[in-house]
Structures are given as C-alpha cells and as structure tokens.
Amino acid sequence: MFENSRESRTSLSEYGEFGLIDHLTKNFLVTSEATIKGIGDDAAILDFKDNKAVVTTDMLLEGVHFDLSYMPLKHLGYKAVMANLSDVYAMNATPTQITVSFAVSNRFPVEALEELYAGIELAAKLYKVDVVGGDTCSSKTGLVISITALGAAREEDIVYRSGAQTNDLLVVTGDLGAAYMGLQVLEREKEVFKVNPRSQPDLDAYTYLIERQLKPEARKDIPPLFKALDVKPTSMIDISDGLSSETIHLCKNSKKGVYLYEEKIPLDPAVISVCEEFKLDSTTIALSGGEDYELLFTIAQADFEKIKANPNFTVIGHMAEEGEGMHLITRGDQKVPLIARGWNAMKEED
Amino acid sequence: MFENSRESRTSLSEYGEFGLIDHLTKNFLVTSEATIKGIGDDAAILDFKDNKAVVTTDMLLEGVHFDLSYMPLKHLGYKAVMANLSDVYAMNATPTQITVSFAVSNRFPVEALEELYAGIELAAKLYKVDVVGGDTCSSKTGLVISITALGAAREEDIVYRSGAQTNDLLVVTGDLGAAYMGLQVLEREKEVFKVNPRSQPDLDAYTYLIERQLKPEARKDIPPLFKALDVKPTSMIDISDGLSSETIHLCKNSKKGVYLYEEKIPLDPAVISVCEEFKLDSTTIALSGGEDYELLFTIAQADFEKIKANPNFTVIGHMAEEGEGMHLITRGDQKVPLIARGWNAMKEED
C-alpha cells in the first residue's frame, strides 16, 4: 500500500504512545511568538495579546475523506493542515498554531507515520504555524486524523459569513473544480491499475488537477492582499464543499439572496478539457466539486475598482434581497435555483 | 445496543451534515464573555484579553477507549469533556471553550447522537464552557470523538510539569484506582450478561466505583482552592494514565527524582474491598489504573502548613535529586523502582 515507503518497517509497539509522539514531533520547534509552550505539558500555552483568537477543527477518516491507495501519506498530512488553515484565512485571520490528533492501526509502520508527519511539518513550516499538541491512539480499523487550528486577528479585521449586503459583489479567488477532477483522474487510474498493474499511466496532462487534489494550498496570500488593497470583505467563507453550497452559506448567514453567473465562474483550461473527456458538465463540477480551498467573499460595489485588475479575483455575481432568492444565471440567460449539491459527508454511505 | 434509548430511530441521512450539526447544537448558547462567536462560521472567535490561552486535545475511539455495551452515550459525552477539562485544570487554568468533532456510522440513529450531545451539553453547562465548533463526518466502523479544550490563565498562575524542586512535597487530590475498578466491575457484569441475559446485577456495593468510571468529574474546585489557600504548586499534571506514569512525567519534566510512599496513597474503602474480591493488589491499581482525573502536584515544603488540614489533599511523597532516581517505598519499607505501567494506547492491540 505504501508504494514509496522505505524498506524498513518499524512496529508502532516499539515506541508506545509517549515515545511515538516524542519521536514524531522531535523536529517541531516553537517559532511563533504567540506560542509560549508547545508540546510537552498537559496543555499548550498561547499568547494572543491584543488579538482575538480564532479556532476551527476538522476530522478526516480513511475510506471516507481519503484513499491511501492514491493519496501518499505525506500529502495527506499536508492537505489535512491546509483544510484547517483555509478556515482561518476565511475569517481574514492569520493561523498561529495547530494541534494534531490521530488514531492508527498497527498495520501502519512507524515509517508511514513519519511520512504523515513530514507533510504536517512541511505545511507548518511553510505557513508559519506551530504544532503545539495532539493525541495519539490505536485504531482497530483505519486512519483517523483530527486537526484543530488556532489563529489571531485584530477584531476590526475579522470577516464573518454574515455581513453581506444587498448589491455587494460576490467574488472568488483562483479557479474552481480542479481538485474534484484531479480526484476523478486518480480514481480512474486506480481502476486501470487494478486491471493491469503494469500499466504506466501518462498523467502529464493532469498535473495541475492532481496537484490541486493531492497538494492543495490554503490562500494565505489573500488576507495580506486585502490589507494592501485596502479592501475589507463584507462576508467570507472558504470553498471546501463546492461553490454552490458555500454561496448558500453566505446568503443564509447574511439573510440575502444572490445572482451567480455561470459564465463568470473561473475554470482552468485543464478542468474544461478533462470535463469533456469524462463527459461531465464543468459548471456542475465547479458548483459542487469541493476541496478547492479558494476563498469566496463579498465586497461593496464601491470597492470594485480596488480589485478589478487583480488576477487573483473573479467577480461571479452579486447579492440581492433575501426575498429575491438564490439563483444561477446560465449561459443561456436562464434563471435556475441555486441548490447545494456539495459533498455531504453524512450521505456518503446511504 | 442502546438499551435506554427511546423508541424512535431517526436515520442520520434525514439530516445531512449541516442539518445534523444544527440539530445537535441548537441548545448550545454562548455564555462566556471570552466567546465572541461560537458555532456557525468558518471558525469561532475567542477573546482571551490579558490572559494566556491554553489548548489541549484528546481523541476517543469506540472499542479502544470505550465500550458502548456498558458506557451509555450520555456518559460518554460527559466523560470525553471531563478528560479535556482535566488537562486545563492541570495547568491551573480555567476552561472557557471546547470544540467537538465526531465520526459516526449510519448504524447510529439521530437519537443516539442526541444522547451523546446531552452529556456534552451537561458537562459544558456545569463547567461553564462554551461549545464553539466542531466537525461531523461518517465513519465506516465505530464512533470516534475528538475534543479540543481551550482555557484562560494569568501568566503568573500557570503551573507547568517542569517546576518541581528537590525536597518539594508530592501531593495528590482525592483518591485513586476507583475508575479502573469500576471498569473491572462493568466488564465482569458484561460477561455475566452474555451468559445469562436475565441476570439482575446488584451493583449497590460498587456505586462509587462505577460512577468514577462512567461519570468522572474534573477537579474544577482545585485551582480556586489553591488561590484561597495562597499556594502555587511548583509543578502539576492530571492523572489520566495512572499515578506511576504521571509521577514519572513530573520527574522527567522537572529533572528530579522522587520517593513515593505506598502507605500514603489515598484509596477509597470500596477500592480496597473490590480489589480483594478481584484478587488484585490495590497499590498496583492506584499506580497503574488511570482515568481518575485527579491532580498530582508538588509544593514547596514551606507550604505544607497551608494544605495539611485540607481533606482534598494527601501528601504521598517528596521530590529528590535527579541522580537519586524514582522510587516507591513499600509498606515493608523496601525501596523499589517506580515503573510506568500506565494504560498505553499503543500497546493495546499487540
């Protein structure tokens, strides 16, 4: 299962819980001045000074959120951190610390957990967050990862989901749907591999999509960009479940309606061509795909001039009165109701 | 399996992830002034003002940490919160918020999760913490619960594991071993039940032990008691894994040795009698049993007068130079090495 793992396989039982945590976290240094005490006591001690603290948490389960047959453990560790940091950026805050808990069965050698932690360590280093705690326990079945991220923000900078006003512009960063199509490509290759293990897939055409699925990046560049552009969004959310369900979240929290224009939705050319190959509608994928970790936000129309020339941003619609409802305006200029078809964890097993 | 659950069984799929969270958390109100925004955005917003923040996290898995055949879900929810709050008290801090994530299979009806959340809600209410976030997802196997607790403390009040000095007194709150013996009683009853489902166990003699196992309380009374007595421990830890392994943690973190006196270890009479019944050595149980959620701490000898009359505290030993080693002094006045035999999650499945 761990095709790239090294030859050696050290049993987890050689370490025991405390030894394992010590071993895996030995490279984690406290680098943020917001961390007074990291791993090693009953709790970590953090200093948010004059800032407010933000906290968010996510749990990932093998077989539900990830498939280790095509998700390398290092990537999994990295992505699990990104999913949490993305929520912190969506508050217009700066992540400062994470805690990492996992449950793992004895079928995993220590080397596998080292790979997982290498991904977590890389993410922590690149995004300048300290790993300040966690918990490790045995699982009788698959791998479970639970990460909590903390961040800091000045109170006046915090952006909630609930502040959108009628006529505000709806704006998205980056492009959408690529992570989902990367997953489709990987799942297809897995099926091919099952039939013919000697097949050598040529995945060059899918590099961008696979990278978006296996190594997503949270938009840490966006909060400082807002500051530089002197823009404060009126509402914001990160896109983890698909554009349609996140747009609906903003509308419901802000008690507004929305007009979202299909033709404005930013798609990478690779998404369009692979959607054709898979006979999928690219708009549906962008609306429902999820795992893009882009930011969706609203701004006052008066701020349009400040963002219009920036390649990171695409205006895709505008807010309306709540009573007007939530609509997608198609390329054919038809008005259809916006429906949440986002990935829904609870319905996966129905 | 849910013997006490109500007749109705509502499928999880009737709610979906967001609906389920909304349903389960609808009673959770923000009551702490340290919580600016609770559930409902990408992250919660907290205000620690001039205090430092403490953060700790624990993960619990069905079949590893709990057995639903004798652990009612309401108790499980309560206990999961206690395990985390106990870590916050062990820093001499006040818990302020928790996040709760869980993974659950479709074999659980909504009513089962309502029971789980009733326990979490009760714990949050009694301990005055806000539930500010979480995550819900489907599990293909058992129930997984991951809780993160946040707390606040003035910097000068925080007690680490690392501050014990040579000759400091080693002190423990409450009594030890009862939670473990409660578990033994429950496991025996489960075996009896398997053989004869009509047996009506008389558990009156075991009430205290079973309560310590199924409804432990974190020692929220202790940090204010220290304040009232004008005592600041030099080091502190909570007893989740057994007295011996926690004592060793204090020694290693403080770079000290210890003399721990067997005859001083506080045992409830019920523990002594049930240990006789089970032919177990009560000292071994107190040293290795775990889940007592009492606090273990060290104080300067000069502070002995302040605590000696208090029934919450028992002096069980004293710290020594690191080179002297870590010892248990038996009732027979023999000096034996103190060994960590605490419950070790990683070795459970060997």
Short mmCIF file of C-alpha atoms in Angstrom, two decimals, chain B:
data_model
loop_
_atom_site.label_atom_id
_atom_site.label_comp_id
_atom_site.label_asym_id
_atom_site.label_seq_id
_atom_site.Cartn_x
_atom_site.Cartn_y
_atom_site.Cartn_z
CA MET B 1 -27.23 -1.83 21.97
CA PHE B 2 -28.84 1.37 23.20
CA GLU B 3 -30.86 -0.18 25.93
CA ASN B 4 -32.13 3.09 27.29
CA SER B 5 -32.77 4.83 24.03
CA ARG B 6 -36.21 5.96 23.14
CA GLU B 7 -38.37 4.01 20.73
CA SER B 8 -37.91 6.34 17.81
CA ARG B 9 -34.99 5.86 15.48
CA THR B 10 -34.34 8.68 13.08
CA SER B 11 -31.82 7.93 10.34
CA LEU B 12 -28.81 10.24 10.13
CA SER B 13 -29.44 10.66 6.42
CA GLU B 14 -32.61 12.61 7.18
CA TYR B 15 -30.44 15.48 8.33
CA GLY B 16 -27.21 15.59 6.32
CA GLU B 17 -24.05 17.01 7.84
CA PHE B 18 -25.08 20.63 8.30
CA GLY B 19 -28.59 19.82 9.39
CA LEU B 20 -27.32 17.32 11.92
CA ILE B 21 -24.88 19.78 13.47
CA ASP B 22 -27.58 22.45 13.60
CA HIS B 23 -29.95 19.99 15.24
CA LEU B 24 -27.46 18.73 17.83
CA THR B 25 -26.07 22.13 18.75
CA LYS B 26 -29.30 24.13 18.81
CA ASN B 27 -29.25 24.24 22.61
CA PHE B 28 -25.69 25.46 22.84
CA LEU B 29 -25.66 29.09 23.83
CA VAL B 30 -22.63 31.30 24.17
CA THR B 31 -22.41 32.20 27.86
CA SER B 32 -18.75 33.05 28.39
CA GLU B 33 -17.65 36.61 27.79
CA ALA B 34 -14.47 35.05 26.38
CA THR B 35 -16.50 33.81 23.38
CA ILE B 36 -17.26 36.41 20.73
CA LYS B 37 -18.61 33.99 18.11
CA GLY B 38 -19.41 30.32 18.64
CA ILE B 39 -20.70 27.75 16.18
CA GLY B 40 -21.73 28.90 12.71
CA ASP B 41 -18.81 30.43 10.87
CA ASP B 42 -15.54 29.09 9.41
CA ALA B 43 -14.02 29.45 12.87
CA ALA B 44 -15.05 30.58 16.34
CA ILE B 45 -13.74 33.89 17.68
CA LEU B 46 -12.41 33.99 21.23
CA ASP B 47 -11.18 36.81 23.41
CA PHE B 48 -8.52 35.96 25.99
CA LYS B 49 -7.86 39.61 26.87
CA ASP B 50 -4.86 39.83 29.22
CA ASN B 51 -4.89 36.10 29.86
CA LYS B 52 -2.80 33.49 28.15
CA ALA B 53 -4.74 30.80 26.31
CA VAL B 54 -4.23 27.11 26.97
CA VAL B 55 -5.22 24.41 24.48
CA THR B 56 -5.38 20.63 24.79
CA THR B 57 -6.97 17.85 22.76
CA ASP B 58 -7.99 14.20 23.13
CA MET B 59 -9.35 11.59 20.77
CA LEU B 60 -11.55 8.67 21.88
CA LEU B 61 -12.32 5.58 19.78
CA GLU B 62 -15.01 3.01 20.22
CA GLY B 63 -13.51 -0.37 21.03
CA VAL B 64 -10.29 1.21 22.26
CA HIS B 65 -11.29 3.83 24.83
CA PHE B 66 -14.89 2.88 25.43
CA ASP B 67 -17.34 0.04 25.02
CA LEU B 68 -20.90 1.16 24.28
CA SER B 69 -22.29 -2.04 25.76
CA TYR B 70 -21.77 -0.59 29.23
CA MET B 71 -20.96 3.07 28.55
CA PRO B 72 -24.20 4.98 27.94
CA LEU B 73 -23.70 7.64 25.26
CA LYS B 74 -24.68 10.48 27.55
CA HIS B 75 -21.96 9.42 29.98
CA LEU B 76 -19.51 9.06 27.15
CA GLY B 77 -20.14 12.64 26.04
CA TYR B 78 -19.74 13.89 29.60
CA LYS B 79 -16.56 11.90 30.20
CA ALA B 80 -14.96 12.97 26.93
CA VAL B 81 -15.37 16.60 28.00
CA MET B 82 -14.01 15.85 31.50
CA ALA B 83 -10.83 14.25 30.09
CA ASN B 84 -10.05 17.52 28.31
CA LEU B 85 -11.06 19.92 31.06
CA SER B 86 -8.88 17.97 33.47
CA ASP B 87 -5.85 18.88 31.34
CA VAL B 88 -6.81 22.55 31.54
CA TYR B 89 -7.12 22.45 35.35
CA ALA B 90 -3.73 20.72 35.44
CA MET B 91 -2.24 23.96 34.07
CA ASN B 92 -4.01 25.82 36.94
CA ALA B 93 -6.17 27.43 34.25
CA THR B 94 -9.92 27.90 33.76
CA PRO B 95 -11.54 26.15 30.79
CA THR B 96 -13.51 28.51 28.57
CA GLN B 97 -14.44 26.72 25.33
CA ILE B 98 -14.44 23.30 23.68
CA THR B 99 -14.78 22.06 20.11
CA VAL B 100 -16.33 18.65 19.49
CA SER B 101 -15.75 16.56 16.38
CA PHE B 102 -17.13 13.12 15.84
CA ALA B 103 -17.34 10.42 13.19
CA VAL B 104 -20.26 8.08 13.33
CA SER B 105 -21.64 5.25 11.23
CA ASN B 106 -25.18 5.06 9.98
CA ARG B 107 -25.97 2.31 12.47
CA PHE B 108 -26.42 5.14 14.99
CA PRO B 109 -29.82 6.80 14.92
CA VAL B 110 -30.06 10.54 15.48
CA GLU B 111 -31.46 9.79 18.95
CA ALA B 112 -28.14 8.18 19.93
CA LEU B 113 -26.25 11.32 18.97
CA GLU B 114 -28.78 13.39 20.89
CA GLU B 115 -27.83 11.33 23.96
CA LEU B 116 -24.14 11.91 23.30
CA TYR B 117 -24.74 15.64 22.95
CA ALA B 118 -26.90 15.73 26.07
CA GLY B 119 -23.84 14.57 28.01
CA ILE B 120 -21.62 17.13 26.30
CA GLU B 121 -24.18 19.86 26.97
CA LEU B 122 -24.48 18.92 30.64
CA ALA B 123 -20.70 18.96 31.07
CA ALA B 124 -20.42 22.31 29.28
CA LYS B 125 -23.14 23.81 31.45
CA LEU B 126 -21.80 22.55 34.78
CA TYR B 127 -18.23 23.53 33.95
CA LYS B 128 -19.21 26.82 32.30
CA VAL B 129 -17.55 26.24 28.94
CA ASP B 130 -18.97 27.15 25.53
CA VAL B 131 -19.13 24.61 22.71
CA VAL B 132 -17.79 26.79 19.89
CA GLY B 133 -17.23 24.46 16.98
CA GLY B 134 -16.69 21.01 15.63
CA ASP B 135 -16.94 18.70 12.70
CA THR B 136 -19.17 15.75 11.88
CA CYS B 137 -18.49 13.00 9.41
CA SER B 138 -19.44 9.47 8.61
CA SER B 139 -17.42 6.54 9.86
CA LYS B 140 -17.45 3.14 8.22
CA THR B 141 -16.87 1.50 11.56
CA GLY B 142 -17.09 2.77 15.09
CA LEU B 143 -17.68 6.05 16.84
CA VAL B 144 -14.76 8.48 17.06
CA ILE B 145 -14.84 11.59 19.26
CA SER B 146 -12.20 14.30 19.23
CA ILE B 147 -12.47 17.18 21.67
CA THR B 148 -10.25 20.23 21.98
CA ALA B 149 -10.50 22.38 25.11
CA LEU B 150 -9.37 25.96 25.46
CA GLY B 151 -8.82 27.77 28.71
CA ALA B 152 -7.52 31.01 30.14
CA ALA B 153 -4.97 31.77 32.83
CA ARG B 154 -3.00 34.71 34.09
CA GLU B 155 0.61 34.06 33.12
CA GLU B 156 1.79 34.13 36.74
CA ASP B 157 -0.72 31.45 37.73
CA ILE B 158 0.23 28.84 35.12
CA VAL B 159 1.77 25.67 36.53
CA TYR B 160 3.93 23.50 34.26
CA ARG B 161 5.09 19.94 34.71
CA SER B 162 8.64 21.13 34.88
CA GLY B 163 8.91 23.25 38.02
CA ALA B 164 9.33 20.67 40.81
CA GLN B 165 12.30 21.27 43.12
CA THR B 166 14.28 18.83 45.25
CA ASN B 167 12.51 18.21 48.58
CA ASP B 168 9.18 19.56 47.30
CA LEU B 169 6.23 17.56 48.59
CA LEU B 170 4.34 15.34 46.13
CA VAL B 171 0.60 15.76 46.69
CA VAL B 172 -2.48 14.19 45.13
CA THR B 173 -6.15 15.20 45.22
CA GLY B 174 -8.98 12.77 46.02
CA ASP B 175 -8.41 9.04 45.89
CA LEU B 176 -7.04 6.71 43.25
CA GLY B 177 -7.89 3.46 41.49
CA ALA B 178 -11.69 3.69 41.69
CA ALA B 179 -12.27 4.39 37.99
CA TYR B 180 -10.24 1.35 37.00
CA MET B 181 -12.04 -0.93 39.47
CA GLY B 182 -15.37 0.43 38.22
CA LEU B 183 -14.33 -0.72 34.76
CA GLN B 184 -13.47 -4.19 36.10
CA VAL B 185 -16.91 -4.46 37.68
CA LEU B 186 -18.64 -3.36 34.47
CA GLU B 187 -16.63 -5.80 32.35
CA ARG B 188 -17.47 -8.64 34.71
CA GLU B 189 -21.17 -7.79 34.53
CA LYS B 190 -20.95 -7.74 30.74
CA GLU B 191 -19.58 -11.31 30.78
CA VAL B 192 -22.30 -12.40 33.19
CA PHE B 193 -24.90 -10.78 30.94
CA LYS B 194 -23.55 -12.67 27.91
CA VAL B 195 -24.08 -15.98 29.73
CA ASN B 196 -27.39 -15.07 31.33
CA PRO B 197 -29.15 -12.03 29.89
CA ARG B 198 -31.82 -12.27 32.58
CA SER B 199 -29.42 -11.79 35.46
CA GLN B 200 -30.24 -8.75 37.54
CA PRO B 201 -26.94 -7.49 38.89
CA ASP B 202 -26.88 -5.91 42.33
CA LEU B 203 -24.32 -3.18 41.87
CA ASP B 204 -25.06 -1.18 45.02
CA ALA B 205 -21.72 -2.04 46.59
CA TYR B 206 -19.97 -0.72 43.51
CA THR B 207 -21.83 2.57 43.08
CA TYR B 208 -18.83 4.78 43.82
CA LEU B 209 -16.50 2.80 41.55
CA ILE B 210 -18.95 2.72 38.64
CA GLU B 211 -19.63 6.42 39.00
CA ARG B 212 -15.92 7.15 38.92
CA GLN B 213 -15.69 5.16 35.68
CA LEU B 214 -18.85 6.35 33.98
CA LYS B 215 -19.20 9.90 35.28
CA PRO B 216 -15.83 11.23 36.37
CA GLU B 217 -15.55 14.86 37.40
CA ALA B 218 -12.59 17.06 36.57
CA ARG B 219 -11.20 18.91 39.61
CA LYS B 220 -12.51 22.39 38.86
CA ASP B 221 -12.51 23.12 42.59
CA ILE B 222 -8.73 22.83 42.89
CA PRO B 223 -7.38 25.93 41.08
CA PRO B 224 -9.62 28.30 43.12
CA LEU B 225 -8.71 26.35 46.26
CA PHE B 226 -5.02 26.98 45.58
CA LYS B 227 -5.84 30.66 45.26
CA ALA B 228 -7.82 30.66 48.52
CA LEU B 229 -5.02 28.84 50.35
CA ASP B 230 -2.39 31.09 48.76
CA VAL B 231 -0.49 28.11 47.38
CA LYS B 232 1.01 27.86 43.93
CA PRO B 233 2.20 24.36 43.05
CA THR B 234 5.69 24.13 41.61
CA SER B 235 4.54 21.51 39.09
CA MET B 236 1.26 19.78 38.24
CA ILE B 237 -0.26 17.12 35.98
CA ASP B 238 -3.61 15.36 35.84
CA ILE B 239 -3.88 11.64 36.48
CA SER B 240 -5.29 10.09 33.36
CA ASP B 241 -2.83 7.23 32.90
CA GLY B 242 -2.14 6.14 36.48
CA LEU B 243 -0.17 7.60 39.38
CA SER B 244 3.16 5.99 38.49
CA SER B 245 3.37 7.22 34.92
CA GLU B 246 2.20 10.73 35.89
CA THR B 247 4.75 10.90 38.72
CA ILE B 248 7.43 9.88 36.23
CA HIS B 249 6.25 12.64 33.86
CA LEU B 250 6.68 15.24 36.63
CA CYS B 251 10.12 13.86 37.49
CA LYS B 252 11.35 13.76 33.90
CA ASN B 253 9.99 17.20 33.04
CA SER B 254 11.43 18.69 36.24
CA LYS B 255 14.66 16.65 36.05
CA LYS B 256 14.14 15.33 39.57
CA GLY B 257 13.91 12.03 41.40
CA VAL B 258 11.13 11.02 43.76
CA TYR B 259 10.27 8.96 46.82
CA LEU B 260 6.63 7.85 46.73
CA TYR B 261 5.26 6.11 49.85
CA GLU B 262 2.90 3.21 49.26
CA GLU B 263 1.21 3.63 52.64
CA LYS B 264 0.30 7.24 51.83
CA ILE B 265 -1.56 6.53 48.57
CA PRO B 266 -5.21 7.52 49.15
CA LEU B 267 -7.62 4.67 48.47
CA ASP B 268 -11.36 4.62 48.93
CA PRO B 269 -12.53 1.70 51.13
CA ALA B 270 -14.58 0.44 48.16
CA VAL B 271 -11.40 0.13 46.11
CA ILE B 272 -9.71 -1.89 48.84
CA SER B 273 -12.64 -4.30 49.22
CA VAL B 274 -13.22 -4.76 45.49
CA CYS B 275 -9.51 -5.30 44.91
CA GLU B 276 -9.72 -8.13 47.47
CA GLU B 277 -12.75 -9.51 45.68
CA PHE B 278 -10.92 -9.41 42.33
CA LYS B 279 -7.66 -10.63 43.92
CA LEU B 280 -5.85 -7.54 42.70
CA ASP B 281 -3.24 -5.53 44.58
CA SER B 282 -4.75 -2.14 45.39
CA THR B 283 -1.40 -0.34 45.23
CA THR B 284 -0.85 -1.64 41.70
CA ILE B 285 -4.32 -0.47 40.73
CA ALA B 286 -3.74 3.01 42.16
CA LEU B 287 -0.34 3.25 40.48
CA SER B 288 -1.44 2.00 37.08
CA GLY B 289 -5.23 2.22 36.88
CA GLY B 290 -5.76 5.55 35.19
CA GLU B 291 -8.85 7.63 34.40
CA ASP B 292 -9.06 9.05 37.92
CA TYR B 293 -8.78 12.65 36.65
CA GLU B 294 -7.32 13.72 39.97
CA LEU B 295 -4.49 16.25 40.08
CA LEU B 296 -0.92 15.40 41.07
CA PHE B 297 1.30 18.30 42.06
CA THR B 298 4.33 19.40 44.01
CA ILE B 299 4.61 22.22 46.54
CA ALA B 300 7.47 23.73 48.50
CA GLN B 301 7.76 22.25 51.98
CA ALA B 302 7.15 25.74 53.37
CA ASP B 303 3.59 25.49 52.01
CA PHE B 304 2.80 22.29 53.88
CA GLU B 305 1.05 24.13 56.71
CA LYS B 306 -1.35 25.70 54.20
CA ILE B 307 -2.61 22.40 52.82
CA LYS B 308 -2.20 19.89 55.63
CA ALA B 309 -5.66 20.27 57.12
CA ASN B 310 -7.45 20.12 53.78
CA PRO B 311 -9.27 16.86 53.10
CA ASN B 312 -8.81 17.25 49.33
CA PHE B 313 -5.06 16.75 49.57
CA THR B 314 -2.81 13.85 50.50
CA VAL B 315 0.97 14.17 50.67
CA ILE B 316 2.29 10.94 49.14
CA GLY B 317 5.99 11.59 48.80
CA HIS B 318 8.71 14.09 48.06
CA MET B 319 10.99 15.02 45.22
CA ALA B 320 14.72 14.28 45.22
CA GLU B 321 17.78 15.00 43.15
CA GLU B 322 17.54 13.50 39.67
CA GLY B 323 20.53 11.22 40.35
CA GLU B 324 18.72 9.60 43.28
CA GLY B 325 16.19 8.05 40.92
CA MET B 326 12.45 7.42 41.18
CA HIS B 327 11.36 5.08 43.94
CA LEU B 328 8.35 3.56 45.58
CA ILE B 329 8.83 2.93 49.30
CA THR B 330 6.68 -0.08 50.14
CA ARG B 331 4.74 -0.68 53.33
CA GLY B 332 7.54 -3.07 54.23
CA ASP B 333 9.99 -0.16 53.86
CA GLN B 334 11.54 -1.62 50.74
CA LYS B 335 12.77 0.72 48.01
CA VAL B 336 11.62 -0.43 44.56
CA PRO B 337 11.98 1.44 41.24
CA LEU B 338 8.89 3.32 40.11
CA ILE B 339 7.90 1.95 36.69
CA ALA B 340 5.28 3.33 34.29
CA ARG B 341 2.73 0.62 33.81
CA GLY B 342 0.01 3.08 32.89
CA TRP B 343 -2.53 2.29 30.29
CA ASN B 344 -0.75 2.58 26.99
CA ALA B 345 -2.98 3.07 23.99
CA MET B 346 -0.38 1.95 21.50
CA LYS B 347 0.20 -1.39 23.11
CA GLU B 348 -3.44 -2.33 23.43
CA GLU B 349 -3.51 -4.27 20.22
CA ASP B 350 -0.18 -6.05 20.40
#
